[in-house]
Tab-separated table of C-alpha atoms and ligand atoms in Angstrom:
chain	number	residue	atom	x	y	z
A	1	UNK	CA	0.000	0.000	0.000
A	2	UNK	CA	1.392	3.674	-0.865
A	3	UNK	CA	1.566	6.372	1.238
A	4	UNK	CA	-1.241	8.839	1.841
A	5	UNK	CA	1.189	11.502	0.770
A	6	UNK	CA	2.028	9.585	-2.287
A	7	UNK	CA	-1.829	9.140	-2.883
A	8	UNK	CA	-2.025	12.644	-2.065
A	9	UNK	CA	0.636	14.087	-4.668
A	10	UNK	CA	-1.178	11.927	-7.584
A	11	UNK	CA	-4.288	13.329	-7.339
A	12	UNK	CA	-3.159	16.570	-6.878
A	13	UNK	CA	-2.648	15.834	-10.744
A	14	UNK	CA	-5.909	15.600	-11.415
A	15	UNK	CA	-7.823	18.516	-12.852
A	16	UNK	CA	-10.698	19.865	-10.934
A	17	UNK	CA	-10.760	18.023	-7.927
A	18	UNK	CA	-10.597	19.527	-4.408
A	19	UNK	CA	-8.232	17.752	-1.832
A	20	UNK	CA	-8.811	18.041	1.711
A	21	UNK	CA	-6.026	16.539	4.205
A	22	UNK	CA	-7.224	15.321	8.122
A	23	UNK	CA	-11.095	16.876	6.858
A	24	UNK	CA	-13.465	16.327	9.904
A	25	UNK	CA	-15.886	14.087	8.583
A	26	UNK	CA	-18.468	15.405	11.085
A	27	UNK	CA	-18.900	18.210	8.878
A	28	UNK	CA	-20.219	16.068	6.077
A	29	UNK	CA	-23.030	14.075	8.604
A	30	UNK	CA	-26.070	15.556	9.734
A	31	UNK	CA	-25.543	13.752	12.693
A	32	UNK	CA	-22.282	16.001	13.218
A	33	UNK	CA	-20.726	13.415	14.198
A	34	UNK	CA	-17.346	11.776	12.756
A	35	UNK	CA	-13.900	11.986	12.963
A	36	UNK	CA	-11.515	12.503	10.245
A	37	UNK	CA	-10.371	11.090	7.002
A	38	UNK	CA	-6.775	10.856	5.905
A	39	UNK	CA	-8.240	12.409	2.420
A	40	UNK	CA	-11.638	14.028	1.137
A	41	UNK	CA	-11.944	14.489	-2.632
A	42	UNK	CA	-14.713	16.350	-4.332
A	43	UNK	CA	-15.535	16.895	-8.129
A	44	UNK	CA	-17.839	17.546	-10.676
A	45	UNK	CA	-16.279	16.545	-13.750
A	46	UNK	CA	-16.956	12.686	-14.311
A	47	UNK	CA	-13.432	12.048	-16.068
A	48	UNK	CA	-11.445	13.468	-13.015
A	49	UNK	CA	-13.881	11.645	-10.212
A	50	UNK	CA	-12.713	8.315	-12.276
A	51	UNK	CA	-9.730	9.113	-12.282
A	52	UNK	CA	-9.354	9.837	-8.778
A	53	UNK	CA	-11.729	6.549	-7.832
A	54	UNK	CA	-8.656	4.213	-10.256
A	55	UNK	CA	-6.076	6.283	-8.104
A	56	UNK	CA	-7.639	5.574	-4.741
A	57	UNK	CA	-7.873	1.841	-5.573
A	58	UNK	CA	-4.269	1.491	-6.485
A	59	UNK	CA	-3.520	3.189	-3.455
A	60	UNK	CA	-4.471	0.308	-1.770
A	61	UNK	CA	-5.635	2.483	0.881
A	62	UNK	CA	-9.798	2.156	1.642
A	63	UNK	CA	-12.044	4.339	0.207
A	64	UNK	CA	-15.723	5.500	-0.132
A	65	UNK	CA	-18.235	7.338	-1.923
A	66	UNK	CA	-20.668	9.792	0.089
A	67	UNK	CA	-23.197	11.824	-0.879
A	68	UNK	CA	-25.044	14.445	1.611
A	69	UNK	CA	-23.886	12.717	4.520
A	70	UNK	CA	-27.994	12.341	5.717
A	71	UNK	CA	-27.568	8.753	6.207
A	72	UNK	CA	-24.035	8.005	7.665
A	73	UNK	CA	-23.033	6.908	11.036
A	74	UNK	CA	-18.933	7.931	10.592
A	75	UNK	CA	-16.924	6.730	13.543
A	76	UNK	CA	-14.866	9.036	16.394
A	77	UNK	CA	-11.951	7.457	14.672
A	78	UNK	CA	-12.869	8.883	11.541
A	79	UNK	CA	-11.815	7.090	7.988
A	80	UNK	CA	-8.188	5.582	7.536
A	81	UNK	CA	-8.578	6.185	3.945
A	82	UNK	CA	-9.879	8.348	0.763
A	83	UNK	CA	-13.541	9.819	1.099
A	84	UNK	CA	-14.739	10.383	-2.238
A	85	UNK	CA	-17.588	12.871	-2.954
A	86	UNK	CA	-19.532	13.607	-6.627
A	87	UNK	CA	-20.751	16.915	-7.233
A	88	UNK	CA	-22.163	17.551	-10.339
A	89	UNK	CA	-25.667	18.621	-9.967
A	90	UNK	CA	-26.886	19.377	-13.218
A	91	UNK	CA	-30.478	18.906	-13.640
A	92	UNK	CA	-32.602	19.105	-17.127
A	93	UNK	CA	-36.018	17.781	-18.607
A	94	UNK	CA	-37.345	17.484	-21.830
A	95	UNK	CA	-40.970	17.526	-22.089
A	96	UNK	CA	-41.512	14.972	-19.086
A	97	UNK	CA	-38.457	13.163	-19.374
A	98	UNK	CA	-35.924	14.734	-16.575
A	99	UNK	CA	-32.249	13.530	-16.237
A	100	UNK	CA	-30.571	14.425	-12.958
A	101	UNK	CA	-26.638	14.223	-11.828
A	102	UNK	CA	-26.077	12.249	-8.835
A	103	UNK	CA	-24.320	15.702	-6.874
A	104	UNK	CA	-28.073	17.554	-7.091
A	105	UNK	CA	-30.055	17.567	-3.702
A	106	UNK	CA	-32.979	15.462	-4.258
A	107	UNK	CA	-34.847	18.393	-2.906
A	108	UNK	CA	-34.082	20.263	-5.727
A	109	UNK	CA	-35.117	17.923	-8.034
A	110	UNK	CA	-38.526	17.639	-6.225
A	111	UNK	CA	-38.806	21.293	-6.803
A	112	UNK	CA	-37.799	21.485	-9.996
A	113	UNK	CA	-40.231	18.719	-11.243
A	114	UNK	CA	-42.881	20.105	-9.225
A	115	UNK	CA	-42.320	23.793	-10.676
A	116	UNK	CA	-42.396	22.140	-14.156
A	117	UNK	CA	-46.005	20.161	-13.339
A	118	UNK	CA	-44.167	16.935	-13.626
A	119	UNK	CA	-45.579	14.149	-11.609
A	120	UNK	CA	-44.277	11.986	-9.620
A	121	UNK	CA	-41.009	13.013	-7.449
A	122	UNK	CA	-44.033	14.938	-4.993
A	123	UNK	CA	-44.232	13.123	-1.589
A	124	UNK	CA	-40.297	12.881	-1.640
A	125	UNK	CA	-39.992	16.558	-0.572
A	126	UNK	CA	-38.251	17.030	2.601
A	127	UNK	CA	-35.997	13.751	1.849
A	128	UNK	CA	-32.406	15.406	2.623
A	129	UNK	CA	-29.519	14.182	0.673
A	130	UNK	CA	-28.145	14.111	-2.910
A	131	UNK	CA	-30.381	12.317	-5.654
A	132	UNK	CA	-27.745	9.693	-6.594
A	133	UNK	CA	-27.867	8.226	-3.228
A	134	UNK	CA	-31.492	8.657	-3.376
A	135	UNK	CA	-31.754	6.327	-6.434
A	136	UNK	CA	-28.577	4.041	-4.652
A	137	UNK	CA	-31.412	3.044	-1.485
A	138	UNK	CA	-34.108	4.218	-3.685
A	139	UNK	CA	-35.561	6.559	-0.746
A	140	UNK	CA	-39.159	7.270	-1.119
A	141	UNK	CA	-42.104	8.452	1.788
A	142	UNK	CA	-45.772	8.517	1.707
A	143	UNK	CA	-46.218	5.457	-0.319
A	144	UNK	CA	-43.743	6.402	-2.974
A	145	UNK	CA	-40.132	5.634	-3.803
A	146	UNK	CA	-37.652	6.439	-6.420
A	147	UNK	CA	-38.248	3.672	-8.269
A	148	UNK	CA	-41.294	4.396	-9.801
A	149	UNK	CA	-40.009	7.043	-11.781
A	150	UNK	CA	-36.391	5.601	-12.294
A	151	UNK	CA	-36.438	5.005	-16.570
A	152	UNK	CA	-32.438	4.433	-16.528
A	153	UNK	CA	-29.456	5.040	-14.234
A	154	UNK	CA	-25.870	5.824	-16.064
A	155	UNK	CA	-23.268	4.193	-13.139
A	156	UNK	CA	-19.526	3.613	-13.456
A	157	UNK	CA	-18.548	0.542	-13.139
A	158	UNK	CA	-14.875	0.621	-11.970
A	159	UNK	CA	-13.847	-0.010	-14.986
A	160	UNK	CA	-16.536	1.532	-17.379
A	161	UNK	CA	-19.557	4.183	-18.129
A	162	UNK	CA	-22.996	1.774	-18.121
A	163	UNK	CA	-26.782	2.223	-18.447
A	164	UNK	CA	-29.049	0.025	-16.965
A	165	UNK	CA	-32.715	0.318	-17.249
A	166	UNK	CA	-34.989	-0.148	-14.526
A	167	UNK	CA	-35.435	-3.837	-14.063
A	168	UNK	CA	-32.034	-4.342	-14.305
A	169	UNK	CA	-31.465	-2.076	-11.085
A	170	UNK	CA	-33.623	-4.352	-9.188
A	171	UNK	CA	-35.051	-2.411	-6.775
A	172	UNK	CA	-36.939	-3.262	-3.823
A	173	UNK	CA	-38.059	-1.207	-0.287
A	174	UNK	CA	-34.844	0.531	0.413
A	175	UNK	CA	-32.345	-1.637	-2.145
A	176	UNK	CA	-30.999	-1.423	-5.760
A	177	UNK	CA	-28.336	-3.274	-6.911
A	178	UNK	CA	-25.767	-0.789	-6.490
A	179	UNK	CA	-26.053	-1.579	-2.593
A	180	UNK	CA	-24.771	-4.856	-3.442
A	181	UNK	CA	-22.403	-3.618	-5.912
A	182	UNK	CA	-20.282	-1.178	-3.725
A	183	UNK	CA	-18.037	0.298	-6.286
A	184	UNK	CA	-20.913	1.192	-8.894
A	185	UNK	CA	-21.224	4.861	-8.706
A	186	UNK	CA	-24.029	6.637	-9.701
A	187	UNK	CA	-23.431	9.656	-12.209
A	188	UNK	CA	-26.977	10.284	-13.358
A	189	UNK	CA	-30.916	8.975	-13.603
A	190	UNK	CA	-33.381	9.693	-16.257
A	191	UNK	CA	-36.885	9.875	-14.322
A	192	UNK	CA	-40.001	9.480	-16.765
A	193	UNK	CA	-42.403	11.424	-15.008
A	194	UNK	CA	-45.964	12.452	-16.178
A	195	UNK	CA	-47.887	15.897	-16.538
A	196	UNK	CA	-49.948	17.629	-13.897
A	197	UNK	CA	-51.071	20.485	-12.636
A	198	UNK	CA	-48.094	22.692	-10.877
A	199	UNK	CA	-50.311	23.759	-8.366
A	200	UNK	CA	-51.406	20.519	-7.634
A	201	UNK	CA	-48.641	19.136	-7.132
A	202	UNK	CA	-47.144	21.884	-5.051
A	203	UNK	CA	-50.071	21.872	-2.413
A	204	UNK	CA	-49.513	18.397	-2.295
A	205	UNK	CA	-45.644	18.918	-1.273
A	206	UNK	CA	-46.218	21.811	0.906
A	207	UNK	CA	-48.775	19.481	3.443
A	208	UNK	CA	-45.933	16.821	3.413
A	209	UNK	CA	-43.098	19.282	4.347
A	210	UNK	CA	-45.167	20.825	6.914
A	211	UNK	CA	-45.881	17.481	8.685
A	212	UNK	CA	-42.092	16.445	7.745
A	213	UNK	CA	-40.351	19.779	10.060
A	214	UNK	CA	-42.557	18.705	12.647
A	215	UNK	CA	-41.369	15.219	12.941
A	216	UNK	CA	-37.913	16.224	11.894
A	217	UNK	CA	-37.213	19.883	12.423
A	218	UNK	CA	-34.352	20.766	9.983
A	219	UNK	CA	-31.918	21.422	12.536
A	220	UNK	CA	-32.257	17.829	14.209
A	221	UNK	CA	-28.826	16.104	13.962
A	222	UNK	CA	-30.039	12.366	13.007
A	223	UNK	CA	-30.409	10.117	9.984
A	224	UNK	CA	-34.419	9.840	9.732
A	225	UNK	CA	-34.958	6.286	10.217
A	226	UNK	CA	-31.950	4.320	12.168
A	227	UNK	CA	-33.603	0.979	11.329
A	228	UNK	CA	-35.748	-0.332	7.781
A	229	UNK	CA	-39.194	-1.337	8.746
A	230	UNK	CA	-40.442	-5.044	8.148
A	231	UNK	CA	-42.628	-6.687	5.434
A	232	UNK	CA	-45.236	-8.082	7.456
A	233	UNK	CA	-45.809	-11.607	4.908
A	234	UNK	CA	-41.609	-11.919	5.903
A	235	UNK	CA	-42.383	-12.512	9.422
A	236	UNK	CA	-42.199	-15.523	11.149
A	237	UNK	CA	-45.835	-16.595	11.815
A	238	UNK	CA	-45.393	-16.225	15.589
A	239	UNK	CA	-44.307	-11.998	15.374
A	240	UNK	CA	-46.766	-11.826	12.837
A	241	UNK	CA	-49.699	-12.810	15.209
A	242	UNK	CA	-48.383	-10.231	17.707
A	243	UNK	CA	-48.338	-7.610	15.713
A	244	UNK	CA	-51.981	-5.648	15.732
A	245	UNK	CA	-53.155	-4.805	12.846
A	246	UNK	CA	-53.327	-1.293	13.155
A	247	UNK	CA	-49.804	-0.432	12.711
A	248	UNK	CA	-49.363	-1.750	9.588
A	249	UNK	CA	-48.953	-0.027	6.640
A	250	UNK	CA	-48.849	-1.056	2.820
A	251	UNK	CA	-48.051	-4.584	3.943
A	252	UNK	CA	-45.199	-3.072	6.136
A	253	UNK	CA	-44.757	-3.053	9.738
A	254	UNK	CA	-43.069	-0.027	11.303
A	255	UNK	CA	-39.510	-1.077	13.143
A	256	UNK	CA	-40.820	1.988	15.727
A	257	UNK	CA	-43.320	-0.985	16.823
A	258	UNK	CA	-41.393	-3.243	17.836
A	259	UNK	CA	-38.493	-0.603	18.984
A	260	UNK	CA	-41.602	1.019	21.057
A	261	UNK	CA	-42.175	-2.365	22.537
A	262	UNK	CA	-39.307	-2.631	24.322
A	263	UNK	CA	-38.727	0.751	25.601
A	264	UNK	CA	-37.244	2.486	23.094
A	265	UNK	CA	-38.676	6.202	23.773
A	266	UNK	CA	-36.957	8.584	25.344
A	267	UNK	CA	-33.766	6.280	25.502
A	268	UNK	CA	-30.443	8.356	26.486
A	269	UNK	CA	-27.029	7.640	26.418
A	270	UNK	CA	-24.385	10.353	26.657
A	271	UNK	CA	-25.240	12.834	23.995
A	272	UNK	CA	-27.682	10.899	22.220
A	273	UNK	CA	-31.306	10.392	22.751
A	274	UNK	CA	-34.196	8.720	20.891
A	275	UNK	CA	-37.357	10.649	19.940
A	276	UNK	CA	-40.126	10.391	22.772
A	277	UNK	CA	-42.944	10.759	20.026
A	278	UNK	CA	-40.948	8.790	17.723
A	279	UNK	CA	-38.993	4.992	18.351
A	280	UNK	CA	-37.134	5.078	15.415
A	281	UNK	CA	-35.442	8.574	15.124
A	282	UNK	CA	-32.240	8.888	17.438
A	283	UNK	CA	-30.493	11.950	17.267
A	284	UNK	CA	-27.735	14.123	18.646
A	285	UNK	CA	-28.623	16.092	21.338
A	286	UNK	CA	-24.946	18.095	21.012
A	287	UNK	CA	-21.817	16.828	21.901
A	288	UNK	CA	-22.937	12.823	21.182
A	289	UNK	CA	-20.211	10.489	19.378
A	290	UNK	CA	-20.553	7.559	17.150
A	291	UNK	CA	-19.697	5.453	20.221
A	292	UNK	CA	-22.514	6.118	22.148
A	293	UNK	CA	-24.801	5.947	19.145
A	294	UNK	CA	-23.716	2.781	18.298
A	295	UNK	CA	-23.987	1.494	21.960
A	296	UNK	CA	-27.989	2.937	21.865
A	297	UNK	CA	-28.044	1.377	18.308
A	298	UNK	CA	-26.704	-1.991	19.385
A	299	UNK	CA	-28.621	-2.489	23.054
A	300	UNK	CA	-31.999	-1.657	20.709
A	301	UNK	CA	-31.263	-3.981	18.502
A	302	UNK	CA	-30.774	-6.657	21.222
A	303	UNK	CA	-33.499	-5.929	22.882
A	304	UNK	CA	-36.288	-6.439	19.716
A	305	UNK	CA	-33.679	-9.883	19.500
A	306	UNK	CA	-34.427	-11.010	22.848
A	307	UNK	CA	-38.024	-10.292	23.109
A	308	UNK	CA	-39.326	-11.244	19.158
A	309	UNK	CA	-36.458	-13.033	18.110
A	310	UNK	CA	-35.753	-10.613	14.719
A	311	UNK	CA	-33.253	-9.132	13.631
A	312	UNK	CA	-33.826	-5.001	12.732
A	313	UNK	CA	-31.441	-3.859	10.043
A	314	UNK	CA	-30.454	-0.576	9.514
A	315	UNK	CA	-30.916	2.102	6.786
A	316	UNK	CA	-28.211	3.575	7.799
A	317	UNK	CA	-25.038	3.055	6.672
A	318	UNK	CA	-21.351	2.843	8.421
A	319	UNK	CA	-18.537	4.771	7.897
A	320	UNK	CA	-14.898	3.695	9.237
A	321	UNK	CA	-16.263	0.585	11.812
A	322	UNK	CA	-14.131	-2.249	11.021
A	323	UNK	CA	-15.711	-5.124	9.483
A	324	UNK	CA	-19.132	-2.843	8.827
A	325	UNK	CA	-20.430	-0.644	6.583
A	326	UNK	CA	-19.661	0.592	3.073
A	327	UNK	CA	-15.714	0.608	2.934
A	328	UNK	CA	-14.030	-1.258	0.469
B	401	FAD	C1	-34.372	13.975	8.753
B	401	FAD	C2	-34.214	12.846	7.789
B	401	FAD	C3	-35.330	12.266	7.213
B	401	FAD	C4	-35.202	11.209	6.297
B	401	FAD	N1	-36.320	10.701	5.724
B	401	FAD	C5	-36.208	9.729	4.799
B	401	FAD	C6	-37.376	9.220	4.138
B	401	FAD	O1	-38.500	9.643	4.400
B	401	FAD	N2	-37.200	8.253	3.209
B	401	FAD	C7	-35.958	7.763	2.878
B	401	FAD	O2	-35.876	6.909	1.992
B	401	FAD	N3	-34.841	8.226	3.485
B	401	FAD	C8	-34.935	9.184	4.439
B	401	FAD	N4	-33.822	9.657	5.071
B	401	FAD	C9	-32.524	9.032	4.783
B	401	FAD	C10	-31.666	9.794	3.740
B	401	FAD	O3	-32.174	11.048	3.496
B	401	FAD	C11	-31.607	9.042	2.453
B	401	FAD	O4	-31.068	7.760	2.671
B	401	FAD	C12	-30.759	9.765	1.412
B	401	FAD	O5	-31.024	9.208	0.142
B	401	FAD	C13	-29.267	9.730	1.687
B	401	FAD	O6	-28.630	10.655	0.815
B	401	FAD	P1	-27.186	11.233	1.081
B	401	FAD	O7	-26.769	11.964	-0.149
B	401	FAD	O8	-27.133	12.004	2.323
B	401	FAD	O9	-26.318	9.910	1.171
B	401	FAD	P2	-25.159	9.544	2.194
B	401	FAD	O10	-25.737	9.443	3.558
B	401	FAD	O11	-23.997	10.436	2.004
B	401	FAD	O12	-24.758	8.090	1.661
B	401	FAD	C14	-25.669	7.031	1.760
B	401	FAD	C15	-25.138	5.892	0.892
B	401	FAD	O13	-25.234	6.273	-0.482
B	401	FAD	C16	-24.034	5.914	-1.154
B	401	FAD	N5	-23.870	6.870	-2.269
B	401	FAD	C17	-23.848	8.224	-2.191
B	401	FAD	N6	-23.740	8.760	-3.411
B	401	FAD	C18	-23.665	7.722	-4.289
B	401	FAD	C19	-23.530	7.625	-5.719
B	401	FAD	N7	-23.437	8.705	-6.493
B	401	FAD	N8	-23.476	6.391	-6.259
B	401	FAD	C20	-23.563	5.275	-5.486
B	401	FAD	N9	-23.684	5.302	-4.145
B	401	FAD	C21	-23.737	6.511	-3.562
B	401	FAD	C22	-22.946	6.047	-0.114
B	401	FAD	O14	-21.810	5.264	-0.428
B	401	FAD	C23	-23.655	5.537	1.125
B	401	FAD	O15	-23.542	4.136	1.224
B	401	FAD	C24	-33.914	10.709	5.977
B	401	FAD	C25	-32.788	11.292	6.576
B	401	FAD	C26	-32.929	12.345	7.472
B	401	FAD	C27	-31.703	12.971	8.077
């Protein structure tokens, strides 16, 4: 493995890309939380962010892509490695086809499509975090998600520039296959969306976003979601029968159910806390650190073990825990 500084000095060669040395990664998490990584890159311009990702990899060193930093969990340690970040954020439509760069906040795609009277992108409003990562765990609220729209996603392959349409992403609640595939990185989608009335569509958005800062006022320092919720017809037969009816939801069963079932409200540890009106949001009060997160984040998950015998998974993904998370 080469030196950082020898990493360093090579892409320094590369055209438009910004280097960062020792960069806090807790400035890139909405949690605020992270230590630092030995390098942070940023472009927009495709050629150099390839040519940076082939340098990284002969590095040897570890490295990983990040978007917004809205769904992250980086470690006090920070990242022993290159952090990679794509910033083009180009976005364009003709008639109701729209094509968007992965670098664009997925907000202002929303906005744009719903300024336009394009259909479809609506009850994603207030989803924070850049649109390529959006189509990566195809994100989606209010009985939406990404995929709907998704007509074809341009990805690099590590070696090459690809298209795949949408069946060949395969995506499912919360998963493409560029979760699987690590090293794919998304460059830009190509929505198909259909016509409707702006104003429609914007009254729509504004009663989600209202409801959205109330459950998650902008300033909150959290992730949304720590955990994915279940697909009820997955269950074993004995959860299923405890589960009342009630809470479920298009065939899916909150994780806040079972997370509320065993205490998880109002949960504190250090810094962090979980949501009293909400088991599934944990957030940093101030002054929390990935330790104690992943402590509240571990006992939780042992606890829905011990009393249901299931596993939660999270949404979230890890940054610089060894053996976890998206590092290659
Ligand atoms: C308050 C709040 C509310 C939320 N509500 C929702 C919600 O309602 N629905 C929902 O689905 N999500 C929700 N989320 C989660 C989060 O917004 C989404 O997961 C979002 O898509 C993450 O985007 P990001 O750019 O911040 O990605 P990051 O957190 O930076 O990265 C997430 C993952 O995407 C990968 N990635 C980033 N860019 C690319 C790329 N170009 N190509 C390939 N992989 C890439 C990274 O490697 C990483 O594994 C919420 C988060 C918060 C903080």
């Amino acid at each position: 493995m080469e030196s950082y500084q020898e990493t360093e000095r090579r892409l320094s060669q590369i055209p438009d890309l910004s280097i960062f040395r020792e960069q806090l990664l807790s400035r890139y998490t909405r949690f605020g939380i992270g230590g630092p990584a030995d390098l942070y890159v940023e472009t927009a311009n495709e050629d150099s962010f390839i040519e940076a990702l082939r340098t990284a990899r002969e590095s040897g060193q570890d490295y990983v892509v990040i978007g917004g930093g809205t769904n992250l969990i980086v470690s006090d340690a920070g990242f022993r490695g290159i952090v990679l970040r794509f910033t083009a954020n180009t976005i364009r439509h003709i008639e109701t086809t729209v094509e968007a760069y992965a670098g664009a906040e997925l907000q202002a795609v929303v906005d744009y499509t719903v300024e336009r009277g394009l259909k479809g992108l609506e009850t994603m409003t207030g989803i924070p975090g850049s649109f390529g990562a959006a189509v990566y765990g195809n994100a989606g609220a209010y009985g939406h998600s990404i995929m709907e729209r998704v007509a074809q996603v341009r990805f690099f392959d590590g070696q090459a520039i690809r298209v795949f349409g949408n069946a060949e992403c395969e995506f499912h609640y919360r998963e493409s296959i560029f979760k699987r595939h690590k090293d794919w990185i998304i460059f830009s989608t190509e929505l198909k969306m259909e016509a409707a009335p702006a104003a429609e569509l914007q009254r729509i958005a504004t009663g989600i976003l209202t409801i959205r800062n109330e459950k998650y006022p902008p300033s909150m320092k959290c992730a949304g979601s720590i955990f994915k919720n279940l697909i009820l017809s997955e269950l074993p037969e004995n959860v299923r029968s405890r589960v009342p009816e009630r809470v479920v939801r298009e065939g899916k069963v909150p994780s806040a159910w079972f997370l509320e079932e065993v205490g998880a409200k109002g949960m504190r540890h250090g810094g962090i806390r979980v949501a009293d009106y909400h088991a599934n949001l944990i957030y940093n009060e101030g002054g929390g650190n990935a330790g104690e997160l992943k402590q509240v984040i571990d006992e939780l998950k042992t606890r829905v073990q011990e009393r249901f015998g299931l596993r939660l998974e999270e949404e979230v993904q890890y940054v610089g825990f060894n053996g976890i998370g998206p590092a290659r």
